[in-house]
Amino acid sequence: MSRVHDVARRYASAGSVIHQGVSIFSVGDPAGARLNAAIRRTLFVLGDERSEIWNGVLQAANALRWRRIRQPQPVQFQAQQPLIDDIVRQATRLRNLVSDGALLDLIAEAAIEVGETDSPLGAVLLESIQEVGPQACIVVASKAADRAGLASWLDEFGATVLVPSELDRVDEIIESSYVVAPPTFMPSSVVTAPVTPEVTFLVPAWFRDQSVPSSILGIHAEGRIAVKTSVHQVGDTTAPETAIVDDEELSDLYFPQPTWGKPGSGDREPASDEMVARKVLLAGGLGLWLDDGDRIRSLDPQQPDGARVGYEAVSGVLPGTYLVLREGETERGAMYDQAISILGPKADHIITSQAHWKQQLEERLLRVGARRAVAELEQLGVRSSGQVRVWAEPRLICPQRDEDFTLLLDWLGEPLHPTHSNAITLRRAVYKASTDLRRELEAAVGHADLRVLERDGILHLDLPREGFRGMFVARVLARAPFTEIVSRHQLRVPFTDGSAKWLD
């Protein structure tokens, strides 16, 4: 299909949606409604000044509610029981520590009911698919984890489940899109640039915001076109007795939020054994301190076999990125050790050379400070001057750009030769070791079930090489809005982090 043909089809579908609007199936979900009411009542009663002791149980309950909205497959296709068990466990532990124990009972009882009850949205979705035929419709999930969960159930019915970024591949014979998420949680393009003439959202009735997103350019357009909505109530939409009166000032975020705390490093400069880093939260209840280096190994599940493992710029590590990591240690250290082994007798001379200029850099940083060093190097034309502290790390070879390394050595008063050539030789050996590892990773990924990665966000890889059997892939869930100063040995080493628990 040509690009022109695809654009024409999008215009036709958009015209259909503008003419007839979108449908919203507002489906009664008594169990989900009771969980939602329990969370909202708790937030209302406790108010903005609630004790932090409530954060754990509320975060877990919110994550369960969030999944109820987006993953309506039957209970046997769910992976939520550990989450429910955690809610009940936390509620039991807190009951004797807080004065509002009845609120904990409401949350725990509602969570148990959710775990025992199929979501009515699932039945409505399946009925809709079978009514038009699985070959004539698509199901749109909000993100990859949701798609994996829905696909595990809908595959047997021949239904296709996609995420918004994949809608370009939809065949023109497809007539209907069933979007399993409230309109406000989806990109506006699902409505403003639809791939099918009919778009239907399936939303639990207890989720009150039924507004449909408009184009970001719409507010600037003369004669702005608003997409009409037809809301169809389905099933038992009665509000629970515990539901509170609608309160616009009630802060209730449906999307699970990470707990970052407050920056603890202040405005001080790092010591010689410290680095500035940003925390990222990973699937599997893990965290990672990410420094300012050039890149980190990553994986793209959408690429063809043999081309999935590559690198991502550190600045490009965002929620949804898949990182390839090593348990308990950085990959950088392992690659360095492999490179030294490859170099053989030349290694000692190169190690001495590297240690010397890095020592000079450390001493210069102690004298002038990192901020002044960055400013001076930038003035000399060093493009990556902001990474000057990273270059002092023993196992980071040298600046990626050769010209930057030349200017750095001149700034340090170090002779260009043999320091420069030694570093380049070591870097080439690291590249060779890294290329060998990439081949093994590609082979391991090729034999792995990537649906597990999509569903759970984490996948352990079976590598035959000694010392690399702890490699795994993990999805980035969140990136901290601020940096902290941490010890160098903490950088890029995965660790257990409770604030990543139950984030999607």
PDB file of C-alpha atoms in Angstrom, residues 238-445:
ATOM      1  CA  THR A 238     -25.570   1.584  39.888  1.00  0.00           C
ATOM      2  CA  ALA A 239     -23.080   3.442  42.095  1.00  0.00           C
ATOM      3  CA  PRO A 240     -21.940   1.623  45.273  1.00  0.00           C
ATOM      4  CA  GLU A 241     -23.328   2.772  48.615  1.00  0.00           C
ATOM      5  CA  THR A 242     -19.836   3.851  49.671  1.00  0.00           C
ATOM      6  CA  ALA A 243     -19.420   6.201  46.701  1.00  0.00           C
ATOM      7  CA  ILE A 244     -18.694   9.787  47.722  1.00  0.00           C
ATOM      8  CA  VAL A 245     -20.299  12.891  46.303  1.00  0.00           C
ATOM      9  CA  ASP A 246     -18.377  14.111  43.277  1.00  0.00           C
ATOM     10  CA  ASP A 247     -15.670  16.491  44.457  1.00  0.00           C
ATOM     11  CA  GLU A 248     -13.660  18.385  41.845  1.00  0.00           C
ATOM     12  CA  GLU A 249     -10.947  19.177  44.389  1.00  0.00           C
ATOM     13  CA  LEU A 250     -10.322  15.506  45.184  1.00  0.00           C
ATOM     14  CA  SER A 251      -6.889  14.602  43.843  1.00  0.00           C
ATOM     15  CA  ASP A 252      -7.346  11.115  42.370  1.00  0.00           C
ATOM     16  CA  LEU A 253      -4.796  10.044  39.771  1.00  0.00           C
ATOM     17  CA  TYR A 254      -5.788   6.821  38.052  1.00  0.00           C
ATOM     18  CA  PHE A 255      -2.380   6.368  36.485  1.00  0.00           C
ATOM     19  CA  PRO A 256      -0.010   4.765  39.050  1.00  0.00           C
ATOM     20  CA  GLN A 257       2.640   7.252  40.113  1.00  0.00           C
ATOM     21  CA  PRO A 258       6.209   6.530  41.259  1.00  0.00           C
ATOM     22  CA  THR A 259       7.449   7.763  44.609  1.00  0.00           C
ATOM     23  CA  TRP A 260      10.548   9.914  44.062  1.00  0.00           C
ATOM     24  CA  GLY A 261      10.852  11.697  47.370  1.00  0.00           C
ATOM     25  CA  LYS A 262      12.877  14.904  47.425  1.00  0.00           C
ATOM     26  CA  PRO A 263      16.412  15.572  46.114  1.00  0.00           C
ATOM     27  CA  GLY A 264      18.910  14.924  48.873  1.00  0.00           C
ATOM     28  CA  SER A 265      22.166  16.070  47.294  1.00  0.00           C
ATOM     29  CA  GLY A 266      21.552  19.794  47.350  1.00  0.00           C
ATOM     30  CA  ASP A 267      23.808  21.968  45.215  1.00  0.00           C
ATOM     31  CA  ARG A 268      27.139  20.449  46.197  1.00  0.00           C
ATOM     32  CA  GLU A 269      29.656  19.026  43.744  1.00  0.00           C
ATOM     33  CA  PRO A 270      30.375  15.286  43.758  1.00  0.00           C
ATOM     34  CA  ALA A 271      33.427  13.957  45.586  1.00  0.00           C
ATOM     35  CA  SER A 272      36.084  12.026  43.679  1.00  0.00           C
ATOM     36  CA  ASP A 273      34.313   8.696  44.237  1.00  0.00           C
ATOM     37  CA  GLU A 274      30.853  10.045  43.387  1.00  0.00           C
ATOM     38  CA  MET A 275      28.866  10.825  40.250  1.00  0.00           C
ATOM     39  CA  VAL A 276      25.739  12.713  39.318  1.00  0.00           C
ATOM     40  CA  ALA A 277      23.080  10.236  38.195  1.00  0.00           C
ATOM     41  CA  ARG A 278      19.374   9.984  37.570  1.00  0.00           C
ATOM     42  CA  LYS A 279      17.260   7.144  38.897  1.00  0.00           C
ATOM     43  CA  VAL A 280      15.130   5.123  36.487  1.00  0.00           C
ATOM     44  CA  LEU A 281      12.569   2.593  37.664  1.00  0.00           C
ATOM     45  CA  LEU A 282      12.362  -0.761  35.892  1.00  0.00           C
ATOM     46  CA  ALA A 283       9.838  -3.563  35.652  1.00  0.00           C
ATOM     47  CA  GLY A 284      10.360  -6.356  38.145  1.00  0.00           C
ATOM     48  CA  GLY A 285      10.584  -3.987  41.123  1.00  0.00           C
ATOM     49  CA  LEU A 286      14.039  -2.735  40.134  1.00  0.00           C
ATOM     50  CA  GLY A 287      15.822   0.590  39.992  1.00  0.00           C
ATOM     51  CA  LEU A 288      18.950   1.827  38.213  1.00  0.00           C
ATOM     52  CA  TRP A 289      21.223   4.833  38.676  1.00  0.00           C
ATOM     53  CA  LEU A 290      22.003   6.077  35.192  1.00  0.00           C
ATOM     54  CA  ASP A 291      25.003   8.356  34.675  1.00  0.00           C
ATOM     55  CA  ASP A 292      25.639  10.848  31.899  1.00  0.00           C
ATOM     56  CA  GLY A 293      27.470   8.423  29.597  1.00  0.00           C
ATOM     57  CA  ASP A 294      26.910   8.311  25.862  1.00  0.00           C
ATOM     58  CA  ARG A 295      24.801   5.184  25.597  1.00  0.00           C
ATOM     59  CA  ILE A 296      23.523   1.986  27.176  1.00  0.00           C
ATOM     60  CA  ARG A 297      22.663  -1.375  25.657  1.00  0.00           C
ATOM     61  CA  SER A 298      18.998  -1.730  24.738  1.00  0.00           C
ATOM     62  CA  LEU A 299      16.561  -3.979  22.938  1.00  0.00           C
ATOM     63  CA  ASP A 300      13.765  -3.221  20.473  1.00  0.00           C
ATOM     64  CA  PRO A 301      11.265  -6.121  20.365  1.00  0.00           C
ATOM     65  CA  GLN A 302       9.673  -4.711  17.198  1.00  0.00           C
ATOM     66  CA  GLN A 303      12.818  -5.202  15.110  1.00  0.00           C
ATOM     67  CA  PRO A 304      13.342  -8.414  13.101  1.00  0.00           C
ATOM     68  CA  ASP A 305      15.280 -11.377  14.472  1.00  0.00           C
ATOM     69  CA  GLY A 306      18.991 -10.592  14.577  1.00  0.00           C
ATOM     70  CA  ALA A 307      18.531  -6.817  14.744  1.00  0.00           C
ATOM     71  CA  ARG A 308      16.885  -6.342  18.127  1.00  0.00           C
ATOM     72  CA  VAL A 309      19.904  -5.683  20.367  1.00  0.00           C
ATOM     73  CA  GLY A 310      21.552  -2.296  20.015  1.00  0.00           C
ATOM     74  CA  TYR A 311      22.284   0.869  21.979  1.00  0.00           C
ATOM     75  CA  GLU A 312      20.178   3.767  23.191  1.00  0.00           C
ATOM     76  CA  ALA A 313      21.518   7.236  23.950  1.00  0.00           C
ATOM     77  CA  VAL A 314      21.262   7.904  27.679  1.00  0.00           C
ATOM     78  CA  SER A 315      19.166  10.983  26.919  1.00  0.00           C
ATOM     79  CA  GLY A 316      16.753   8.726  25.023  1.00  0.00           C
ATOM     80  CA  VAL A 317      16.112   6.328  27.917  1.00  0.00           C
ATOM     81  CA  LEU A 318      12.432   7.031  28.565  1.00  0.00           C
ATOM     82  CA  PRO A 319       9.430   5.018  29.818  1.00  0.00           C
ATOM     83  CA  GLY A 320       8.918   2.136  27.402  1.00  0.00           C
ATOM     84  CA  THR A 321      12.617   1.694  26.575  1.00  0.00           C
ATOM     85  CA  TYR A 322      13.951  -1.835  27.091  1.00  0.00           C
ATOM     86  CA  LEU A 323      17.412  -1.985  28.677  1.00  0.00           C
ATOM     87  CA  VAL A 324      19.737  -4.994  28.563  1.00  0.00           C
ATOM     88  CA  LEU A 325      21.417  -5.290  31.964  1.00  0.00           C
ATOM     89  CA  ARG A 326      23.555  -7.570  34.078  1.00  0.00           C
ATOM     90  CA  GLU A 327      22.538  -8.694  37.536  1.00  0.00           C
ATOM     91  CA  GLY A 328      24.720  -7.281  40.293  1.00  0.00           C
ATOM     92  CA  GLU A 329      27.297  -5.656  38.010  1.00  0.00           C
ATOM     93  CA  THR A 330      27.610  -3.289  35.083  1.00  0.00           C
ATOM     94  CA  GLU A 331      28.079  -4.606  31.589  1.00  0.00           C
ATOM     95  CA  ARG A 332      30.729  -1.924  31.117  1.00  0.00           C
ATOM     96  CA  GLY A 333      32.986  -3.601  33.690  1.00  0.00           C
ATOM     97  CA  ALA A 334      32.579  -7.007  32.087  1.00  0.00           C
ATOM     98  CA  MET A 335      33.386  -5.636  28.623  1.00  0.00           C
ATOM     99  CA  TYR A 336      36.479  -3.900  29.991  1.00  0.00           C
ATOM    100  CA  ASP A 337      37.749  -7.134  31.507  1.00  0.00           C
ATOM    101  CA  GLN A 338      37.109  -8.981  28.238  1.00  0.00           C
ATOM    102  CA  ALA A 339      38.983  -6.306  26.295  1.00  0.00           C
ATOM    103  CA  ILE A 340      42.012  -6.527  28.590  1.00  0.00           C
ATOM    104  CA  SER A 341      42.055 -10.276  28.018  1.00  0.00           C
ATOM    105  CA  ILE A 342      41.941  -9.739  24.240  1.00  0.00           C
ATOM    106  CA  LEU A 343      44.901  -7.304  24.331  1.00  0.00           C
ATOM    107  CA  GLY A 344      47.226  -9.843  25.965  1.00  0.00           C
ATOM    108  CA  PRO A 345      50.799  -8.568  26.607  1.00  0.00           C
ATOM    109  CA  LYS A 346      49.956  -5.019  25.479  1.00  0.00           C
ATOM    110  CA  ALA A 347      47.370  -4.642  28.238  1.00  0.00           C
ATOM    111  CA  ASP A 348      49.716  -3.581  31.077  1.00  0.00           C
ATOM    112  CA  HIS A 349      51.150  -0.635  29.152  1.00  0.00           C
ATOM    113  CA  ILE A 350      47.698   0.530  28.095  1.00  0.00           C
ATOM    114  CA  ILE A 351      46.285   0.216  31.623  1.00  0.00           C
ATOM    115  CA  THR A 352      49.155   2.338  32.965  1.00  0.00           C
ATOM    116  CA  SER A 353      48.612   4.960  30.286  1.00  0.00           C
ATOM    117  CA  GLN A 354      44.876   5.128  30.974  1.00  0.00           C
ATOM    118  CA  ALA A 355      45.368   5.356  34.726  1.00  0.00           C
ATOM    119  CA  HIS A 356      47.785   8.254  34.312  1.00  0.00           C
ATOM    120  CA  TRP A 357      45.597  10.628  32.315  1.00  0.00           C
ATOM    121  CA  LYS A 358      42.540   9.756  34.400  1.00  0.00           C
ATOM    122  CA  GLN A 359      44.495  10.573  37.545  1.00  0.00           C
ATOM    123  CA  GLN A 360      45.425  13.925  36.014  1.00  0.00           C
ATOM    124  CA  LEU A 361      41.746  14.517  35.254  1.00  0.00           C
ATOM    125  CA  GLU A 362      40.735  13.654  38.821  1.00  0.00           C
ATOM    126  CA  GLU A 363      43.295  16.083  40.234  1.00  0.00           C
ATOM    127  CA  ARG A 364      42.194  18.844  37.843  1.00  0.00           C
ATOM    128  CA  LEU A 365      38.561  18.328  38.822  1.00  0.00           C
ATOM    129  CA  LEU A 366      39.487  18.556  42.502  1.00  0.00           C
ATOM    130  CA  ARG A 367      41.313  21.841  41.884  1.00  0.00           C
ATOM    131  CA  VAL A 368      38.812  23.668  39.693  1.00  0.00           C
ATOM    132  CA  GLY A 369      35.533  21.811  40.260  1.00  0.00           C
ATOM    133  CA  ALA A 370      33.310  20.114  37.714  1.00  0.00           C
ATOM    134  CA  ARG A 371      31.351  23.249  36.738  1.00  0.00           C
ATOM    135  CA  ARG A 372      34.424  25.243  35.846  1.00  0.00           C
ATOM    136  CA  ALA A 373      35.946  22.234  34.051  1.00  0.00           C
ATOM    137  CA  VAL A 374      32.834  21.900  31.897  1.00  0.00           C
ATOM    138  CA  ALA A 375      32.901  25.607  31.052  1.00  0.00           C
ATOM    139  CA  GLU A 376      36.607  25.574  30.114  1.00  0.00           C
ATOM    140  CA  LEU A 377      36.295  22.471  27.949  1.00  0.00           C
ATOM    141  CA  GLU A 378      33.209  23.819  26.221  1.00  0.00           C
ATOM    142  CA  GLN A 379      35.114  26.998  25.399  1.00  0.00           C
ATOM    143  CA  LEU A 380      37.861  24.874  23.851  1.00  0.00           C
ATOM    144  CA  GLY A 381      35.304  23.184  21.589  1.00  0.00           C
ATOM    145  CA  VAL A 382      34.734  19.901  23.446  1.00  0.00           C
ATOM    146  CA  ARG A 383      31.197  18.993  22.420  1.00  0.00           C
ATOM    147  CA  SER A 384      30.590  16.481  25.201  1.00  0.00           C
ATOM    148  CA  SER A 385      32.164  18.569  27.974  1.00  0.00           C
ATOM    149  CA  GLY A 386      29.193  17.858  30.262  1.00  0.00           C
ATOM    150  CA  GLN A 387      30.472  14.290  30.636  1.00  0.00           C
ATOM    151  CA  VAL A 388      33.860  15.277  32.057  1.00  0.00           C
ATOM    152  CA  ARG A 389      33.204  13.530  35.366  1.00  0.00           C
ATOM    153  CA  VAL A 390      32.188  10.318  33.614  1.00  0.00           C
ATOM    154  CA  TRP A 391      35.544  10.198  31.775  1.00  0.00           C
ATOM    155  CA  ALA A 392      37.357   9.841  35.084  1.00  0.00           C
ATOM    156  CA  GLU A 393      35.615   6.495  35.671  1.00  0.00           C
ATOM    157  CA  PRO A 394      38.353   3.826  35.348  1.00  0.00           C
ATOM    158  CA  ARG A 395      36.429   1.540  32.993  1.00  0.00           C
ATOM    159  CA  LEU A 396      35.064   4.189  30.672  1.00  0.00           C
ATOM    160  CA  ILE A 397      37.730   4.334  27.970  1.00  0.00           C
ATOM    161  CA  CYS A 398      37.674   7.932  26.710  1.00  0.00           C
ATOM    162  CA  PRO A 399      35.372  10.487  25.055  1.00  0.00           C
ATOM    163  CA  GLN A 400      33.420   8.986  22.158  1.00  0.00           C
ATOM    164  CA  ARG A 401      34.528  11.727  19.764  1.00  0.00           C
ATOM    165  CA  ASP A 402      38.262  11.588  18.984  1.00  0.00           C
ATOM    166  CA  GLU A 403      38.499  15.372  18.658  1.00  0.00           C
ATOM    167  CA  ASP A 404      37.067  15.762  22.144  1.00  0.00           C
ATOM    168  CA  PHE A 405      39.680  13.396  23.528  1.00  0.00           C
ATOM    169  CA  THR A 406      42.494  15.298  21.795  1.00  0.00           C
ATOM    170  CA  LEU A 407      41.282  18.602  23.250  1.00  0.00           C
ATOM    171  CA  LEU A 408      40.869  17.010  26.691  1.00  0.00           C
ATOM    172  CA  LEU A 409      44.453  15.729  26.720  1.00  0.00           C
ATOM    173  CA  ASP A 410      45.741  19.132  25.656  1.00  0.00           C
ATOM    174  CA  TRP A 411      43.716  20.768  28.476  1.00  0.00           C
ATOM    175  CA  LEU A 412      45.311  18.327  30.930  1.00  0.00           C
ATOM    176  CA  GLY A 413      48.799  18.975  29.556  1.00  0.00           C
ATOM    177  CA  GLU A 414      49.130  15.301  28.624  1.00  0.00           C
ATOM    178  CA  PRO A 415      51.149  14.210  25.566  1.00  0.00           C
ATOM    179  CA  LEU A 416      48.958  13.079  22.685  1.00  0.00           C
ATOM    180  CA  HIS A 417      51.078  10.011  21.977  1.00  0.00           C
ATOM    181  CA  PRO A 418      50.968   7.272  23.081  1.00  0.00           C
ATOM    182  CA  THR A 419      48.014   8.151  25.350  1.00  0.00           C
ATOM    183  CA  HIS A 420      45.572   8.734  22.496  1.00  0.00           C
ATOM    184  CA  SER A 421      46.554   5.648  20.479  1.00  0.00           C
ATOM    185  CA  ASN A 422      46.509   3.456  23.613  1.00  0.00           C
ATOM    186  CA  ALA A 423      42.955   4.539  24.443  1.00  0.00           C
ATOM    187  CA  ILE A 424      41.797   3.926  20.864  1.00  0.00           C
ATOM    188  CA  THR A 425      43.365   0.440  20.918  1.00  0.00           C
ATOM    189  CA  LEU A 426      41.560  -0.353  24.156  1.00  0.00           C
ATOM    190  CA  ARG A 427      38.310   1.035  22.799  1.00  0.00           C
ATOM    191  CA  ARG A 428      38.538  -1.201  19.725  1.00  0.00           C
ATOM    192  CA  ALA A 429      39.081  -4.222  21.963  1.00  0.00           C
ATOM    193  CA  VAL A 430      35.988  -3.240  23.966  1.00  0.00           C
ATOM    194  CA  TYR A 431      34.019  -2.928  20.715  1.00  0.00           C
ATOM    195  CA  LYS A 432      35.095  -6.413  19.712  1.00  0.00           C
ATOM    196  CA  ALA A 433      34.084  -7.872  23.078  1.00  0.00           C
ATOM    197  CA  SER A 434      30.795  -5.983  22.888  1.00  0.00           C
ATOM    198  CA  THR A 435      30.107  -7.265  19.366  1.00  0.00           C
ATOM    199  CA  ASP A 436      30.711 -10.843  20.483  1.00  0.00           C
ATOM    200  CA  LEU A 437      28.302 -10.362  23.385  1.00  0.00           C
ATOM    201  CA  ARG A 438      25.712  -8.811  21.083  1.00  0.00           C
ATOM    202  CA  ARG A 439      25.722 -11.947  18.903  1.00  0.00           C
ATOM    203  CA  GLU A 440      25.099 -14.118  21.958  1.00  0.00           C
ATOM    204  CA  LEU A 441      22.355 -11.787  23.169  1.00  0.00           C
ATOM    205  CA  GLU A 442      20.656 -11.841  19.761  1.00  0.00           C
ATOM    206  CA  ALA A 443      20.724 -15.633  19.791  1.00  0.00           C
ATOM    207  CA  ALA A 444      19.257 -15.744  23.313  1.00  0.00           C
ATOM    208  CA  VAL A 445      16.539 -13.223  22.421  1.00  0.00           C
TER     209      VAL A 445
END
